[in-house]
Every structure is written in structure tokens, then in C-alpha cells.
């Protein structure tokens, strides 16, 4: 099943790559982006989209890394708490019960 999923993901990636290449080939018009305070140099529309996707990928990677670090820290605290509870449980299991009478 995992092999089938990997094949499907690979085919989907190849399809997206193919569509991207077709888009870049058909959109060779050069444009300059006009922001509020400055204007960029001219590049093709396809190149601007590649740049935008790369910047988005880097930002997504960085945000995901921050979330992953936070989750790892949370997991470490949970494991520490679990180990402490396990030690306490082991002590309580071996302790003798005193008769109240």
C-alpha cells in the first residue's frame, strides 16, 4: 500500500512539474512588478511565479520548522512526565499496605 501511495505522489509531482513547464513555455511575456515603493526589473511571468513559489516554500519550511521544534519540546516534557509517573507507580506497587487496625 505504501508503495502505491509513493507511486501516486510521484505521478502527481510529475504532473505538476509538467503543467509548470507548459505554463512557463506559454507565458514568456516580460513584466516588472510594481510595488508601492519600488519597481522590480523585468522577468518572464513564469520566472516570477517560480520565484514566488520558492519564497513561499522557504517561508513554509521555516514556519513548519518552528512548529516542529515546539512539538518536539512538548513531546519531551510529556515523556519526562510519563517516566516520573511510571517510577511513582513502580514504587507504589512495591510498597506494603499497612493495616489500619
Backbone as ProteinMPNN parsed JSONL, in Angstrom:
{"seq_chain_A": "XXXXXXXXXXXXXXXXXXXXXXXXXXXXXXXXXXXXXXXXXXXXXXXXXXXXXXXXXXXXXXXXXXXXXXXXXXXXXXXXXXXXXXXXXXXXXXXXXXXXX", "coords_chain_A": {"N_chain_A": [[0.816, -1.194, 0.0], [1.933, 1.231, 0.806], [3.836, 1.527, -1.171], [2.235, 1.952, -3.42], [1.079, 4.407, -2.746], [3.38, 6.017, -2.742], [4.033, 5.876, -5.455], [1.775, 7.14, -6.567], [2.053, 9.725, -5.457], [4.471, 10.474, -6.63], [3.703, 10.469, -9.343], [1.801, 12.536, -9.266], [3.467, 14.701, -8.576], [5.093, 14.775, -10.865], [3.146, 15.428, -12.756], [2.395, 18.002, -11.877], [4.847, 19.306, -12.256], [5.064, 19.066, -15.046], [2.843, 20.609, -15.888], [3.674, 23.063, -14.887], [5.986, 23.535, -16.438], [4.816, 23.705, -18.984], [3.261, 25.999, -18.564], [5.271, 27.909, -18.13], [6.519, 27.886, -20.637], [4.503, 28.827, -22.308], [4.031, 31.385, -21.336], [5.864, 33.731, -21.839], [6.039, 36.437, -21.732], [7.508, 39.446, -20.722], [7.535, 41.063, -17.61], [7.468, 43.713, -15.174], [7.361, 43.912, -11.73], [5.395, 46.09, -9.847], [5.713, 47.541, -6.932], [4.665, 49.353, -3.987], [6.716, 51.131, -3.146], [8.88, 50.65, -4.816], [10.036, 49.461, -8.038], [10.459, 46.425, -9.741], [12.943, 44.692, -11.725], [12.597, 43.522, -15.142], [11.236, 40.368, -15.782], [10.275, 37.125, -17.063], [6.856, 35.983, -16.867], [6.588, 33.37, -16.004], [9.044, 32.983, -14.689], [8.793, 34.789, -12.569], [6.74, 33.523, -11.192], [8.007, 31.151, -10.451], [9.934, 32.185, -8.715], [8.23, 33.27, -6.751], [7.011, 30.919, -5.834], [9.25, 29.601, -4.786], [10.019, 31.335, -2.723], [7.715, 31.146, -1.153], [7.869, 28.429, -0.5], [10.199, 28.38, 1.088], [9.404, 30.05, 3.217], [7.235, 28.536, 4.179], [8.641, 26.218, 4.955], [10.243, 27.251, 7.016], [8.289, 28.117, 8.891], [7.07, 25.667, 9.416], [9.213, 24.345, 10.564], [9.534, 25.75, 12.969], [7.131, 25.075, 14.249], [7.521, 22.317, 14.429], [9.738, 22.139, 16.143], [8.596, 23.166, 18.484], [6.659, 21.181, 18.958], [8.332, 18.971, 19.399], [9.586, 19.732, 21.77], [7.378, 19.768, 23.468], [6.676, 17.062, 23.37], [8.936, 15.967, 24.596], [8.664, 16.976, 27.206], [6.275, 15.673, 27.911], [7.063, 12.989, 27.799], [8.943, 12.96, 29.85], [7.304, 13.51, 32.037], [5.691, 11.24, 31.936], [7.571, 9.223, 32.463], [8.225, 9.89, 35.087], [5.755, 9.438, 36.329], [5.566, 6.686, 35.872], [7.713, 5.745, 37.43], [6.822, 6.486, 39.975], [4.526, 4.915, 40.123], [5.684, 2.36, 40.065], [6.997, 2.384, 42.521], [4.801, 2.589, 44.235], [3.543, 0.157, 43.707], [5.263, -1.696, 44.779], [5.27, -1.037, 47.417], [4.323, -1.801, 50.772], [1.112, -2.417, 52.1], [-0.321, -0.934, 54.887], [-2.137, -2.171, 57.618], [-5.059, -0.683, 58.886], [-6.009, -1.303, 61.442]], "CA_chain_A": [[0.0, 0.0, 0.0], [2.83, 2.391, 0.841], [4.456, 1.637, -2.489], [1.23, 2.55, -4.293], [0.967, 5.822, -2.373], [4.593, 6.683, -3.233], [3.891, 5.984, -6.912], [0.77, 8.176, -6.841], [2.649, 11.02, -5.123], [5.454, 10.745, -7.677], [2.959, 10.834, -10.559], [1.224, 13.857, -9.04], [4.564, 15.673, -8.67], [5.471, 14.888, -12.272], [2.079, 16.157, -13.43], [2.53, 19.412, -11.505], [6.039, 19.789, -12.947], [4.727, 19.176, -16.461], [1.964, 21.779, -16.045], [4.519, 24.239, -14.648], [6.834, 23.741, -17.618], [3.938, 24.205, -20.047], [2.904, 27.375, -18.236], [6.453, 28.757, -18.355], [6.763, 27.968, -22.078], [3.455, 29.623, -22.945], [3.966, 32.729, -20.768], [7.212, 34.285, -21.901], [5.973, 37.897, -21.689], [8.302, 40.021, -19.637], [6.839, 42.077, -16.816], [8.144, 44.211, -13.979], [6.412, 44.06, -10.639], [5.365, 47.456, -9.327], [5.307, 47.614, -5.539], [4.349, 50.731, -3.596], [7.901, 51.969, -3.021], [9.889, 50.38, -5.844], [9.651, 48.649, -9.191], [11.485, 45.423, -9.976], [13.412, 44.527, -13.098], [11.696, 42.701, -15.951], [11.446, 38.932, -15.948], [9.08, 36.489, -17.625], [5.821, 35.65, -15.879], [6.932, 32.053, -15.457], [10.151, 33.131, -13.748], [8.255, 35.426, -11.36], [5.993, 32.505, -10.451], [8.986, 30.25, -9.839], [10.499, 32.917, -7.579], [7.194, 33.344, -5.721], [6.847, 29.583, -5.251], [10.439, 29.312, -3.994], [9.916, 32.125, -1.491], [6.659, 30.512, -0.371], [8.393, 27.165, 0.03], [11.139, 28.679, 2.177], [8.613, 30.54, 4.351], [6.518, 27.381, 4.706], [9.606, 25.362, 5.632], [10.635, 27.888, 8.271], [7.166, 28.055, 9.817], [6.901, 24.272, 9.799], [10.316, 24.015, 11.459], [9.219, 26.319, 14.279], [6.08, 24.237, 14.827], [8.11, 21.017, 14.736], [10.568, 22.304, 17.339], [7.676, 23.297, 19.615], [6.069, 19.863, 19.221], [9.353, 18.096, 19.979], [9.752, 20.139, 23.164], [6.181, 19.305, 24.171], [6.806, 15.61, 23.486], [9.975, 15.688, 25.586], [8.066, 17.214, 28.527], [5.288, 14.618, 28.159], [7.792, 11.749, 28.093], [9.53, 13.112, 31.178], [6.203, 13.377, 32.988], [5.288, 9.839, 31.911], [8.599, 8.455, 33.167], [8.057, 10.194, 36.506], [4.557, 8.722, 36.781], [5.894, 5.255, 35.872], [8.553, 5.488, 38.599], [5.95, 6.577, 41.142], [3.674, 3.73, 40.092], [6.508, 1.202, 40.45], [7.211, 2.489, 43.965], [3.531, 2.285, 44.892], [3.241, -1.267, 43.54], [6.129, -2.499, 45.66], [5.07, -0.624, 48.815], [3.412, -2.653, 51.527], [-0.079, -1.73, 52.589], [-0.436, -1.083, 56.336], [-3.495, -2.452, 58.091], [-5.445, 0.411, 59.76], [-6.441, -1.711, 62.782]], "C_chain_A": [[0.864, 1.264, 0.0], [3.489, 2.625, -0.518], [3.509, 2.315, -3.47], [1.071, 4.039, -4.008], [2.19, 6.596, -2.879], [4.537, 6.877, -4.745], [2.904, 7.087, -7.266], [1.311, 9.577, -6.541], [3.675, 11.416, -6.185], [4.767, 11.176, -8.974], [2.324, 12.224, -10.433], [2.289, 14.945, -9.145], [5.004, 15.866, -10.12], [4.421, 15.644, -13.076], [2.162, 17.658, -13.13], [3.746, 20.028, -12.196], [5.755, 20.013, -14.426], [3.849, 20.395, -16.729], [2.759, 23.061, -15.843], [5.407, 24.561, -15.837], [5.995, 24.272, -18.777], [3.555, 25.661, -19.81], [4.069, 28.316, -18.516], [6.734, 28.925, -19.841], [5.756, 28.889, -22.748], [3.352, 31.052, -22.421], [5.364, 33.339, -20.692], [7.206, 35.812, -21.893], [6.754, 38.403, -20.487], [7.499, 41.119, -18.952], [7.746, 42.521, -15.677], [7.081, 44.402, -12.912], [6.528, 45.458, -10.058], [4.815, 47.429, -7.906], [5.084, 49.084, -5.186], [5.592, 51.617, -3.638], [8.978, 51.715, -4.069], [9.317, 49.496, -6.938], [10.798, 47.688, -9.485], [11.917, 45.429, -11.444], [12.479, 43.577, -13.835], [12.174, 41.253, -16.024], [10.176, 38.353, -16.557], [8.109, 36.121, -16.502], [6.139, 34.31, -15.218], [8.044, 32.142, -14.418], [9.672, 33.788, -12.453], [7.48, 34.407, -10.527], [6.934, 31.504, -9.779], [9.605, 30.91, -8.612], [9.491, 32.977, -6.433], [6.996, 31.987, -5.043], [8.048, 29.221, -4.376], [10.397, 30.074, -2.667], [8.837, 31.531, -0.576], [7.104, 29.201, 0.242], [9.335, 27.384, 1.198], [10.377, 29.154, 3.415], [7.836, 29.391, 4.992], [7.43, 26.441, 5.472], [9.993, 25.938, 6.984], [9.511, 27.826, 9.303], [6.933, 26.625, 10.31], [8.005, 23.844, 10.761], [10.059, 24.535, 12.866], [8.162, 25.459, 14.978], [6.643, 22.87, 15.233], [8.968, 21.081, 15.988], [9.69, 22.413, 18.582], [7.048, 21.953, 19.967], [7.076, 18.899, 19.831], [9.584, 18.44, 21.443], [8.571, 19.662, 24.006], [6.225, 17.79, 24.385], [7.832, 15.231, 24.546], [9.428, 15.888, 27.001], [7.073, 16.108, 28.88], [5.981, 13.298, 28.494], [8.412, 11.793, 29.489], [8.465, 12.922, 32.255], [5.737, 11.926, 33.071], [6.293, 8.966, 32.652], [8.483, 8.663, 34.669], [6.851, 9.448, 37.072], [4.814, 7.223, 36.829], [6.749, 4.885, 37.087], [7.708, 5.511, 39.877], [5.04, 5.349, 41.232], [4.45, 2.488, 40.518], [6.762, 1.207, 41.951], [5.937, 2.106, 44.707], [3.168, 0.807, 44.779], [4.056, -2.131, 44.501], [5.947, -2.137, 47.126], [4.088, -1.566, 49.494], [2.257, -1.815, 52.056], [-0.192, -2.009, 54.091], [-1.89, -1.281, 56.701], [-3.903, -1.366, 59.088], [-5.841, -0.027, 61.179], [-5.33, -1.882, 63.769]], "O_chain_A": [[0.575, 2.232, -0.703], [3.672, 3.762, -0.951], [3.932, 3.158, -4.261], [0.943, 4.841, -4.934], [2.05, 7.708, -3.388], [4.946, 7.919, -5.257], [3.164, 7.885, -8.167], [1.052, 10.514, -7.296], [3.73, 12.577, -6.59], [5.195, 12.129, -9.623], [2.315, 12.993, -11.394], [2.043, 15.997, -9.737], [5.257, 16.991, -10.551], [4.761, 16.413, -13.975], [2.016, 18.482, -14.032], [3.674, 21.161, -12.672], [6.157, 21.028, -14.994], [4.084, 21.131, -17.686], [2.54, 24.042, -16.553], [5.564, 25.725, -16.204], [6.419, 25.191, -19.478], [3.527, 26.461, -20.744], [3.879, 29.396, -19.075], [7.149, 30.002, -20.267], [6.108, 29.647, -23.652], [2.641, 31.862, -23.016], [5.958, 33.443, -19.62], [8.263, 36.427, -22.033], [6.667, 37.857, -19.387], [6.882, 41.97, -19.592], [8.663, 41.807, -15.272], [6.027, 44.985, -13.167], [7.629, 45.948, -9.809], [3.608, 47.31, -7.698], [5.301, 49.96, -6.023], [5.522, 52.747, -4.122], [9.91, 52.511, -4.188], [8.265, 48.874, -6.785], [11.964, 48.082, -9.48], [11.313, 46.099, -12.282], [11.661, 42.9, -13.212], [13.342, 40.967, -16.288], [9.131, 39.003, -16.569], [8.5, 35.971, -15.345], [5.972, 34.15, -14.009], [7.999, 31.463, -13.392], [10.093, 33.395, -11.365], [7.554, 34.423, -9.298], [6.675, 31.063, -8.659], [9.781, 30.261, -7.581], [9.852, 32.76, -5.276], [6.834, 31.914, -3.825], [7.878, 28.596, -3.328], [10.706, 29.515, -1.614], [9.033, 31.43, 0.635], [6.754, 28.895, 1.382], [9.277, 26.658, 2.191], [10.664, 28.718, 4.529], [7.786, 29.286, 6.218], [7.048, 25.921, 6.521], [10.065, 25.216, 7.978], [9.76, 27.516, 10.468], [6.634, 26.408, 11.484], [7.756, 23.061, 11.678], [10.334, 23.842, 13.846], [8.291, 25.153, 16.164], [6.269, 22.332, 16.275], [8.928, 20.166, 16.81], [10.0, 21.823, 19.616], [6.918, 21.62, 21.145], [6.717, 18.092, 20.688], [9.758, 17.546, 22.27], [8.754, 19.204, 25.134], [5.855, 17.296, 25.45], [7.625, 14.285, 25.306], [9.687, 15.078, 27.891], [7.034, 15.654, 30.023], [5.532, 12.57, 29.379], [8.408, 10.799, 30.215], [8.701, 12.253, 33.261], [5.422, 11.436, 34.156], [5.901, 8.065, 33.393], [8.626, 7.715, 35.441], [6.919, 8.892, 38.168], [4.33, 6.548, 37.738], [6.54, 3.839, 37.702], [7.865, 4.657, 40.75], [4.821, 4.816, 42.32], [3.926, 1.654, 41.255], [6.745, 0.153, 42.586], [5.99, 1.378, 45.698], [2.539, 0.264, 45.687], [3.588, -3.167, 44.972], [6.425, -2.862, 47.998], [3.147, -2.062, 48.874], [2.426, -0.648, 52.41], [-0.163, -3.162, 54.521], [-2.773, -0.626, 56.146], [-3.174, -1.133, 60.053], [-5.993, 0.833, 62.047], [-5.579, -2.222, 64.926]]}, "name": "protein", "num_of_chains": 1, "seq": "XXXXXXXXXXXXXXXXXXXXXXXXXXXXXXXXXXXXXXXXXXXXXXXXXXXXXXXXXXXXXXXXXXXXXXXXXXXXXXXXXXXXXXXXXXXXXXXXXXXXX"}
